[in-house]
mmCIF file of C-alpha atoms and ligand atoms in Angstrom:
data_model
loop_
_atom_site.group_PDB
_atom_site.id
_atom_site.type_symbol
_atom_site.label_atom_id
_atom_site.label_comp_id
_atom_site.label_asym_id
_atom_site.label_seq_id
_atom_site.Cartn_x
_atom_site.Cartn_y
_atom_site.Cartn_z
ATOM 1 C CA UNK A 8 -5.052 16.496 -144.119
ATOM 2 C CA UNK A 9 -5.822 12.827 -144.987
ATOM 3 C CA UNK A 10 -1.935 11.800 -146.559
ATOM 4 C CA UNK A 11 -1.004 8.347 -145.119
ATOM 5 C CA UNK A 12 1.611 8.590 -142.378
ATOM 6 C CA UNK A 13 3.511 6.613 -139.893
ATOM 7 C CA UNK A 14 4.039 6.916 -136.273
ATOM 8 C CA UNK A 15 7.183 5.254 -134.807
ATOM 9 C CA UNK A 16 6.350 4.854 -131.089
ATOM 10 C CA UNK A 17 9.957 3.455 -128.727
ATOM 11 C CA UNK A 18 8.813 2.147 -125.451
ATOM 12 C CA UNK A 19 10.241 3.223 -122.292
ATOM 13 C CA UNK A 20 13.874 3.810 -123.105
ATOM 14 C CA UNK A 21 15.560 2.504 -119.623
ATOM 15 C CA UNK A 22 19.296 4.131 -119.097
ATOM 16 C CA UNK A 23 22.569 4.465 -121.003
ATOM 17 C CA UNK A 24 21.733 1.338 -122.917
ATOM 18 C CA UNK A 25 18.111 1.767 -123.977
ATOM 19 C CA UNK A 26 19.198 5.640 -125.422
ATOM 20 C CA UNK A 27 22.396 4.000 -127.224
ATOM 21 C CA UNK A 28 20.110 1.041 -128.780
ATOM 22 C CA UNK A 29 17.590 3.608 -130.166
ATOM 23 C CA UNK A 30 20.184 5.638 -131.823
ATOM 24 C CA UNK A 31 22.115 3.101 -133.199
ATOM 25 C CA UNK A 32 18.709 1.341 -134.808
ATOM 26 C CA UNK A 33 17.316 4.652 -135.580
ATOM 27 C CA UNK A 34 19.069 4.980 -139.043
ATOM 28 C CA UNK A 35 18.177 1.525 -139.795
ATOM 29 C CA UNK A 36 14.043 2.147 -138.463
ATOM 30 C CA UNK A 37 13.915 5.319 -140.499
ATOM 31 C CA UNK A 38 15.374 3.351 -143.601
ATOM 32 C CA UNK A 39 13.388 0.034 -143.396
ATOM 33 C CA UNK A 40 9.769 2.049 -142.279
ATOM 34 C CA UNK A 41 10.227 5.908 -143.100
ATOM 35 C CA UNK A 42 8.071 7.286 -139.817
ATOM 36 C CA UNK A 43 6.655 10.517 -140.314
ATOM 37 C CA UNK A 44 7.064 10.836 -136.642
ATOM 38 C CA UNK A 45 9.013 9.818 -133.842
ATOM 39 C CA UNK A 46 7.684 9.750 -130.080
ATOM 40 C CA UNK A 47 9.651 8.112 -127.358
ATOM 41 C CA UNK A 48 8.818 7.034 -123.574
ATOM 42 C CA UNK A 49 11.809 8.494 -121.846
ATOM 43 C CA UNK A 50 10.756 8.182 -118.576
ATOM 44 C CA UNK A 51 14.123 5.942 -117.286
ATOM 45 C CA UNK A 52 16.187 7.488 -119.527
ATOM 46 C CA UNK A 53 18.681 8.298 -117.077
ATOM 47 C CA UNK A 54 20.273 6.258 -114.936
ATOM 48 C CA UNK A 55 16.865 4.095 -115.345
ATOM 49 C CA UNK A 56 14.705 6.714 -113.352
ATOM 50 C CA UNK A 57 13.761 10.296 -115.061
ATOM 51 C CA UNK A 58 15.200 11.851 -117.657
ATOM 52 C CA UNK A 59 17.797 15.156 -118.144
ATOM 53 C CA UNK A 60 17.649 18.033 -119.893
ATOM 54 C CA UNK A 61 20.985 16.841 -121.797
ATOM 55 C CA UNK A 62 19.374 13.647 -122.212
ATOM 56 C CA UNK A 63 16.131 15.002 -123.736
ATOM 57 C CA UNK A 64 17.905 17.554 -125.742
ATOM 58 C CA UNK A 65 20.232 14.724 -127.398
ATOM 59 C CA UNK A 66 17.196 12.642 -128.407
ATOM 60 C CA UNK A 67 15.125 15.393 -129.960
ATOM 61 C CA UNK A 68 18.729 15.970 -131.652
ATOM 62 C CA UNK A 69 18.344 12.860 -133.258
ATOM 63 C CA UNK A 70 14.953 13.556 -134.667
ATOM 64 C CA UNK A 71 12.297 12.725 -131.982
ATOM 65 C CA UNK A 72 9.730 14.439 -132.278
ATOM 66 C CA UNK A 73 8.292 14.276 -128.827
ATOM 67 C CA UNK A 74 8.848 12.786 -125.483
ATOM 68 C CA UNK A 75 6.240 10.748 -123.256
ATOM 69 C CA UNK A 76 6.978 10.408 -119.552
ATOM 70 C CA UNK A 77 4.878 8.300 -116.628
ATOM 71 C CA UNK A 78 5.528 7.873 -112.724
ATOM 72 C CA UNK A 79 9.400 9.010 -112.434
ATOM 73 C CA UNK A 80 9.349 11.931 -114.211
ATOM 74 C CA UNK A 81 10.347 14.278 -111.426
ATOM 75 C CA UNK A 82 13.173 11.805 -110.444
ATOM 76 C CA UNK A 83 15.714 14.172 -111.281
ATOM 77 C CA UNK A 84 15.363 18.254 -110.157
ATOM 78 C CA UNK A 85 17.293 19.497 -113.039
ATOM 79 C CA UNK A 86 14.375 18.747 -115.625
ATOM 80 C CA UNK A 87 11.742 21.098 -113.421
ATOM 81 C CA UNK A 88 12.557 24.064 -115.223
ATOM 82 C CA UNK A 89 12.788 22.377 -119.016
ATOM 83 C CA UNK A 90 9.619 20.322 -118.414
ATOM 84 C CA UNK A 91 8.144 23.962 -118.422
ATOM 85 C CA UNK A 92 9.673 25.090 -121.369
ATOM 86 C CA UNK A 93 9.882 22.912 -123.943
ATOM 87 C CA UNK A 94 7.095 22.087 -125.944
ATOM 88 C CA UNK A 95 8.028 18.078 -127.008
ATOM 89 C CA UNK A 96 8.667 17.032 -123.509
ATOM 90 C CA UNK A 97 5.110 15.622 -121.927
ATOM 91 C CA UNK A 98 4.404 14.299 -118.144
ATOM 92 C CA UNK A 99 1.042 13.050 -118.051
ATOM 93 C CA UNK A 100 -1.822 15.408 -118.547
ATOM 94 C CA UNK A 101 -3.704 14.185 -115.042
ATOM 95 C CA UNK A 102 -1.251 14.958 -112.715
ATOM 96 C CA UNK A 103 -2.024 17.991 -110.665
ATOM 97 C CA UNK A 104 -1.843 21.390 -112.658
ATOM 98 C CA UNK A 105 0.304 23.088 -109.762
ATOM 99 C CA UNK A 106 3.013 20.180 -110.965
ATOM 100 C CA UNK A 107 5.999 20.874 -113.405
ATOM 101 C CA UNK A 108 5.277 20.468 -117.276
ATOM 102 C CA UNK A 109 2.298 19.919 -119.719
ATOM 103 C CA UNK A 110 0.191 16.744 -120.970
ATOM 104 C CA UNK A 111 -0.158 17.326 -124.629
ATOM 105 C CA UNK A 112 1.647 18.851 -127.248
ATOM 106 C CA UNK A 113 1.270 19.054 -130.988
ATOM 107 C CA UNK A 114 4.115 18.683 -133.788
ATOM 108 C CA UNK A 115 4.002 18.921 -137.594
ATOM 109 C CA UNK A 116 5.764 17.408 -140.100
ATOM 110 C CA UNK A 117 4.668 18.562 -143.934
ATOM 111 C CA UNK A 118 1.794 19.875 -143.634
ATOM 112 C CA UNK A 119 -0.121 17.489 -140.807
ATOM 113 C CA UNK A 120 0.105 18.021 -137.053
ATOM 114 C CA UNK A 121 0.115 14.967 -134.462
ATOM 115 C CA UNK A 122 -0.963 15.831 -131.324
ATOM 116 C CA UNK A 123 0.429 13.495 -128.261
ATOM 117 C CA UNK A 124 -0.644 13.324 -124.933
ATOM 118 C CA UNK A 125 0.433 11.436 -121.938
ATOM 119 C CA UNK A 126 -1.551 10.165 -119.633
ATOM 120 C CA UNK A 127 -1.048 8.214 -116.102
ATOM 121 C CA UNK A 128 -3.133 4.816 -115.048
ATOM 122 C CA UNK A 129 -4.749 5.843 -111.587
ATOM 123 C CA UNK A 130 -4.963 2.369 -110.167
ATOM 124 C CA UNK A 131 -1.536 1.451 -108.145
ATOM 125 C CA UNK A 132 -0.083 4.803 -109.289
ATOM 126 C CA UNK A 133 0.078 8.514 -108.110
ATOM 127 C CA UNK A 134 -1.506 10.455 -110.040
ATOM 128 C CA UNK A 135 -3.168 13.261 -108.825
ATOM 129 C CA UNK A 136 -6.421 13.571 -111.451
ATOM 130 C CA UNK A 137 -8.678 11.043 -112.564
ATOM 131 C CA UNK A 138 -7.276 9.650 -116.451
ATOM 132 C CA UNK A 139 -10.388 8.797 -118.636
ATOM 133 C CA UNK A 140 -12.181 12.549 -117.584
ATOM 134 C CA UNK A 141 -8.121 14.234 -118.594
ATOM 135 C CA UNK A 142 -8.452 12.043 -122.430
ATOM 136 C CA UNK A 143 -11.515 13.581 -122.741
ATOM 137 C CA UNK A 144 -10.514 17.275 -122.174
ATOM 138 C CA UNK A 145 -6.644 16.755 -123.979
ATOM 139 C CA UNK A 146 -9.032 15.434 -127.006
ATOM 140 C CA UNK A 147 -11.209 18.404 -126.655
ATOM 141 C CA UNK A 148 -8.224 20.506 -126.642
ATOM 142 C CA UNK A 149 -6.708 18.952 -129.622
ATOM 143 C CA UNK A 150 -9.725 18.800 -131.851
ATOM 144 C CA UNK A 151 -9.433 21.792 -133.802
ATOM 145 C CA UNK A 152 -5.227 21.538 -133.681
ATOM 146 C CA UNK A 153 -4.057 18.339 -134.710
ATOM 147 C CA UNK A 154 -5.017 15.473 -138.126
ATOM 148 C CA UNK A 155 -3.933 12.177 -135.409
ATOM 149 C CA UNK A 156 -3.480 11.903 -131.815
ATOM 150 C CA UNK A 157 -1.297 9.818 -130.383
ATOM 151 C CA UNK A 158 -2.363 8.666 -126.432
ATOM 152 C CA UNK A 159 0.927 6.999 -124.246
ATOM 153 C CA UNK A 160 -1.475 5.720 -121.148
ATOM 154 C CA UNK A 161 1.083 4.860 -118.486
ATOM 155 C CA UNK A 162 -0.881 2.427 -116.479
ATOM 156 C CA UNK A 163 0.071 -0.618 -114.378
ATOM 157 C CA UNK A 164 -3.326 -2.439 -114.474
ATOM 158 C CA UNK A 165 -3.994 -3.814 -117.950
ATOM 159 C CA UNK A 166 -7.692 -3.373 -116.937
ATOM 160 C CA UNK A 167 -7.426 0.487 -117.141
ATOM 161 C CA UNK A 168 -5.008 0.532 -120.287
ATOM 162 C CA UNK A 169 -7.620 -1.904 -122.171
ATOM 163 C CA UNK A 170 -10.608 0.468 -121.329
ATOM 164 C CA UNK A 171 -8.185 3.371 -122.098
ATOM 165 C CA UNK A 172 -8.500 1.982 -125.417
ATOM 166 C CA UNK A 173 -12.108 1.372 -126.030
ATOM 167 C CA UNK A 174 -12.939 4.805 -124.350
ATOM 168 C CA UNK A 175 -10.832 6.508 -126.527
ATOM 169 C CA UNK A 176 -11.892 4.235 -129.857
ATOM 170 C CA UNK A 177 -12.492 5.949 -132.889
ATOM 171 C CA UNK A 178 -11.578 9.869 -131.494
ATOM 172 C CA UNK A 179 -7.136 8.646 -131.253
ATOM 173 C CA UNK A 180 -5.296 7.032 -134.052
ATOM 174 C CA UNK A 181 -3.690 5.292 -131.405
ATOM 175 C CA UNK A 182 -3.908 4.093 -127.559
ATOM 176 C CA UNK A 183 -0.316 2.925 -126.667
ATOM 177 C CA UNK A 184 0.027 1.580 -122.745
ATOM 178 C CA UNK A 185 3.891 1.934 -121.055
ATOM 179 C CA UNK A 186 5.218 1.735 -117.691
ATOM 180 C CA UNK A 187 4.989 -2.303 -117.370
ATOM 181 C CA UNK A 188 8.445 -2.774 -119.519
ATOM 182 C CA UNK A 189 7.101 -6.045 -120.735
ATOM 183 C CA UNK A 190 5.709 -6.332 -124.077
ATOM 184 C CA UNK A 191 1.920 -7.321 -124.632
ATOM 185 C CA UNK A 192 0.316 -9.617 -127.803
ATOM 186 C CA UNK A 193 -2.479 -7.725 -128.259
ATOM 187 C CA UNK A 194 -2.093 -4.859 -130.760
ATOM 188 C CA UNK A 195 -4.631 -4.443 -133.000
ATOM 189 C CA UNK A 196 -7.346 -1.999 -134.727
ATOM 190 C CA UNK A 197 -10.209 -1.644 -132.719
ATOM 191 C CA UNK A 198 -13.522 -1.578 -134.339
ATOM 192 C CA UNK A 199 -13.783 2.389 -133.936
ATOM 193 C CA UNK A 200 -10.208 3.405 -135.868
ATOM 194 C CA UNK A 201 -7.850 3.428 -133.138
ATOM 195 C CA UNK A 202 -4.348 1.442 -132.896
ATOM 196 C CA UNK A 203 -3.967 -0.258 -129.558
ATOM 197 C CA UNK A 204 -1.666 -2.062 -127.393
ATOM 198 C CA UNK A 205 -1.804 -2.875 -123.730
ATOM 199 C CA UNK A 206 1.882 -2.298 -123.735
ATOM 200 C CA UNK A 207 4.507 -1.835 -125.745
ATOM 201 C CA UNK A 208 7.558 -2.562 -123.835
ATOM 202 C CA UNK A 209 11.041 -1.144 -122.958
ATOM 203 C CA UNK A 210 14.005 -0.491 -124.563
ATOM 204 C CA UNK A 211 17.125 -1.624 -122.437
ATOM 205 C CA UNK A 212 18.326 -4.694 -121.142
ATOM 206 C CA UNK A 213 15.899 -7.443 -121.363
ATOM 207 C CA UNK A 214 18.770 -9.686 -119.490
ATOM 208 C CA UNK A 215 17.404 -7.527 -116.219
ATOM 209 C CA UNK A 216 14.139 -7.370 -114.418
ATOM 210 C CA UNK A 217 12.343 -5.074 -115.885
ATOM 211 C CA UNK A 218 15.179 -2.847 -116.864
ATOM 212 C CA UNK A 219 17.652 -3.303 -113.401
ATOM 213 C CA UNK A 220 20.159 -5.691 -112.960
ATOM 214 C CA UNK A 221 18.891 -8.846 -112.146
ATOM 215 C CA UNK A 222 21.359 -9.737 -109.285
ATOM 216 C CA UNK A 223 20.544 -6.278 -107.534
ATOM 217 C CA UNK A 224 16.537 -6.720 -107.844
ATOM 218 C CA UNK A 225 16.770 -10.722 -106.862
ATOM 219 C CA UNK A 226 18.366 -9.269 -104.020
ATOM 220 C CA UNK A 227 16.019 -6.907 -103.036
ATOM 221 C CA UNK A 228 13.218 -9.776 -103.332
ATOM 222 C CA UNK A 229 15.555 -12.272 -101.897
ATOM 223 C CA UNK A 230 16.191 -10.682 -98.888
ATOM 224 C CA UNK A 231 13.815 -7.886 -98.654
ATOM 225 C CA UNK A 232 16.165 -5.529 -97.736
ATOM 226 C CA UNK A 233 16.776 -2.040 -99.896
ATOM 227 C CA UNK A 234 18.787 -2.222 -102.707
ATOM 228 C CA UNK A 235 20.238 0.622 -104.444
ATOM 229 C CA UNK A 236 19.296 -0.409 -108.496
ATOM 230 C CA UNK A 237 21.131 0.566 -111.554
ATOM 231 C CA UNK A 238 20.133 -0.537 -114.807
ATOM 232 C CA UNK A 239 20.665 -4.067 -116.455
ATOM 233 C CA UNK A 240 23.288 -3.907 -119.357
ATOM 234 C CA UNK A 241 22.748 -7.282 -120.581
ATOM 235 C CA UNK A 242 20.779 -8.154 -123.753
ATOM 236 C CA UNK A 243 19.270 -5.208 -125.423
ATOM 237 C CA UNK A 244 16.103 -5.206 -127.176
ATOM 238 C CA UNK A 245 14.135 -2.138 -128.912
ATOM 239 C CA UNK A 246 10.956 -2.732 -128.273
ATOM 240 C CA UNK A 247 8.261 -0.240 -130.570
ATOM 241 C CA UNK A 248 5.021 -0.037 -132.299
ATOM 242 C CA UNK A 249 4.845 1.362 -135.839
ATOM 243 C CA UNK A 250 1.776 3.233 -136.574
ATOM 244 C CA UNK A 251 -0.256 3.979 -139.841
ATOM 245 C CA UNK A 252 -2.808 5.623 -140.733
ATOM 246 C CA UNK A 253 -4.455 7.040 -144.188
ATOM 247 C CA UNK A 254 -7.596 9.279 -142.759
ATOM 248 C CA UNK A 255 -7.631 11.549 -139.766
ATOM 249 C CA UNK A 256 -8.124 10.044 -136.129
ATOM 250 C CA UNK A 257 -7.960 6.758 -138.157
ATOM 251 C CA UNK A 258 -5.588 3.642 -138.152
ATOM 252 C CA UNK A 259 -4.873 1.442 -141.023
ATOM 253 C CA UNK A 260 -2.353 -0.915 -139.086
ATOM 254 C CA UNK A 261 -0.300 -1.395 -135.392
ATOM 255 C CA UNK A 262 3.221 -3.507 -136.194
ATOM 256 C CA UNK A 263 5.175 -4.455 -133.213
ATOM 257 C CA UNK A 264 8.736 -4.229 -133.286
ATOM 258 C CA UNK A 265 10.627 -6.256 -131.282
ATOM 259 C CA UNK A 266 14.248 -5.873 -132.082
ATOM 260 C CA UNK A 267 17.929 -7.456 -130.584
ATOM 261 C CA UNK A 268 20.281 -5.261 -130.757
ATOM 262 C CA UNK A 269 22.668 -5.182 -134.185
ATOM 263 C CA UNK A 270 25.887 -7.126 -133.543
ATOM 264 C CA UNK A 271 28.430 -5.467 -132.257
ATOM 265 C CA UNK A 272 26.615 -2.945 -129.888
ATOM 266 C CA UNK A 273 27.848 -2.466 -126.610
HETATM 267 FE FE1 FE2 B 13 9.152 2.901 -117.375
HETATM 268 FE FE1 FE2 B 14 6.621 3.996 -115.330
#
């Protein structure tokens, strides 16, 4: 199937604020880019740590199309069961098999199937299986089942994410990195086909650190004493990569989106 599509990709979508921002732009996004497909990081989707059935029910309500996790995952017990069973909801694929949920998935949309797979950094992170020998086997897996791939490598280390990228160049459409919440200037083609970006960054309240209130997480350092953290309300920014691509496995472009929230939101 070699029809030009597009690939909205939301970075991590931290709490109330980060789910409310993407639906409210999501009309707008659809509108101004018409994605083919919609894949969100929903990993502090509630309460800023893990994500609900409710919660990933509502946003595949609103038309995404699958859900990428990373390290908090299994923060809440409820979504053991659902990580199971549905299909569109991925942890990443190198965490022990014994472990709740699935890596990959594949969804179609007229006529041409984009498989996604998630996949976890193994430097400063748990993870229970090495990451580059998992991309290799999800790829394997999805050769004969999907026209693109789409690869969310949750990493800490920009090392790993950037040789994420140019070990998966030319066999993904695209190599997106999460999990740092910050926003990184260097998406691009690479040489082989495949659209990548060290990260892509959060959507929530970029008036926090990283996503928490910044008066409870200056605390924490401050003092260096626990802190209970809840998640920053102030400033909201979606922050995305649009994806497009014309022949299988193949990228014709990587746009950042970095976008305030409309007036008015709250
Ligand atoms: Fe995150
Ligand atoms: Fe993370």
């Amino acid at each position: 199937m070699s029809r030009a599509v597009s690939i909205l990709f939301v970075g991590d979508l931290v709490g109330s604020t980060g789910r409310r921002l993407l639906l409210a732009l999501l009309p707008e996004l659809r509108e101004r880019h018409a994605p083919d497909f919609v894949v969100v990081n929903g990993e502090n989707a509630a309460g800023g740590a893990g994500i609900t059935p409710k919660i990933a029910d509502e946003l595949l309500a609103a038309g995404v199309d699958a859900i990428t996790l990373g390290n908090h995952a299994y923060r809440k017990r409820e979504i053991y069961g659902y990580l199971d069973e549905q299909e569109r909801i991925l942890r990443p694929a190198n965490f022990l098999r014994g472990q709740p949920g699935h890596g990959w998935c594949v969804v179609e949309r007229d006529g041409v199937r984009l498989g996604v797979v998630n996949l976890s950094g193994n430097l400063y992170m748990r993870a229970g299986r090495p990451a580059f020998a998992e991309a290799d086997a999800a790829l394997h897996a999805l050769r004969e089942r999907a026209d693109h791939v789409l690869v969310d490598m949750h990493a800490e280390a920009t090392s790993e994410k950037v040789a994420m990228g140019w070990h998966l160049d030319g066999r993904a459409t695209a190599v997106l990195g999460t999990h740092t919440h910050v926003a990184t200037a260097d998406a691009r083609v690479l040489p082989g086909g495949t659209a990548y970006v060290t990260d892509v960054g959060m959507t929530g309240a970029r008036g926090g650190v990283i996503g928490v209130r910044r008066e409870l997480a200056l605390e924490a350092l401050v003092t260096q004493m626990p802190v209970r953290f809840e998640p920053a309300e102030d400033d909201p920014w979606l922050n995305a990569v649009l994806v497009r691509a014309s022949s299988p496995l193949r990228a014709d472009g990587i746009e950042q989106l970095l976008l305030p929230a409309p007036a008015g939101f709250r």
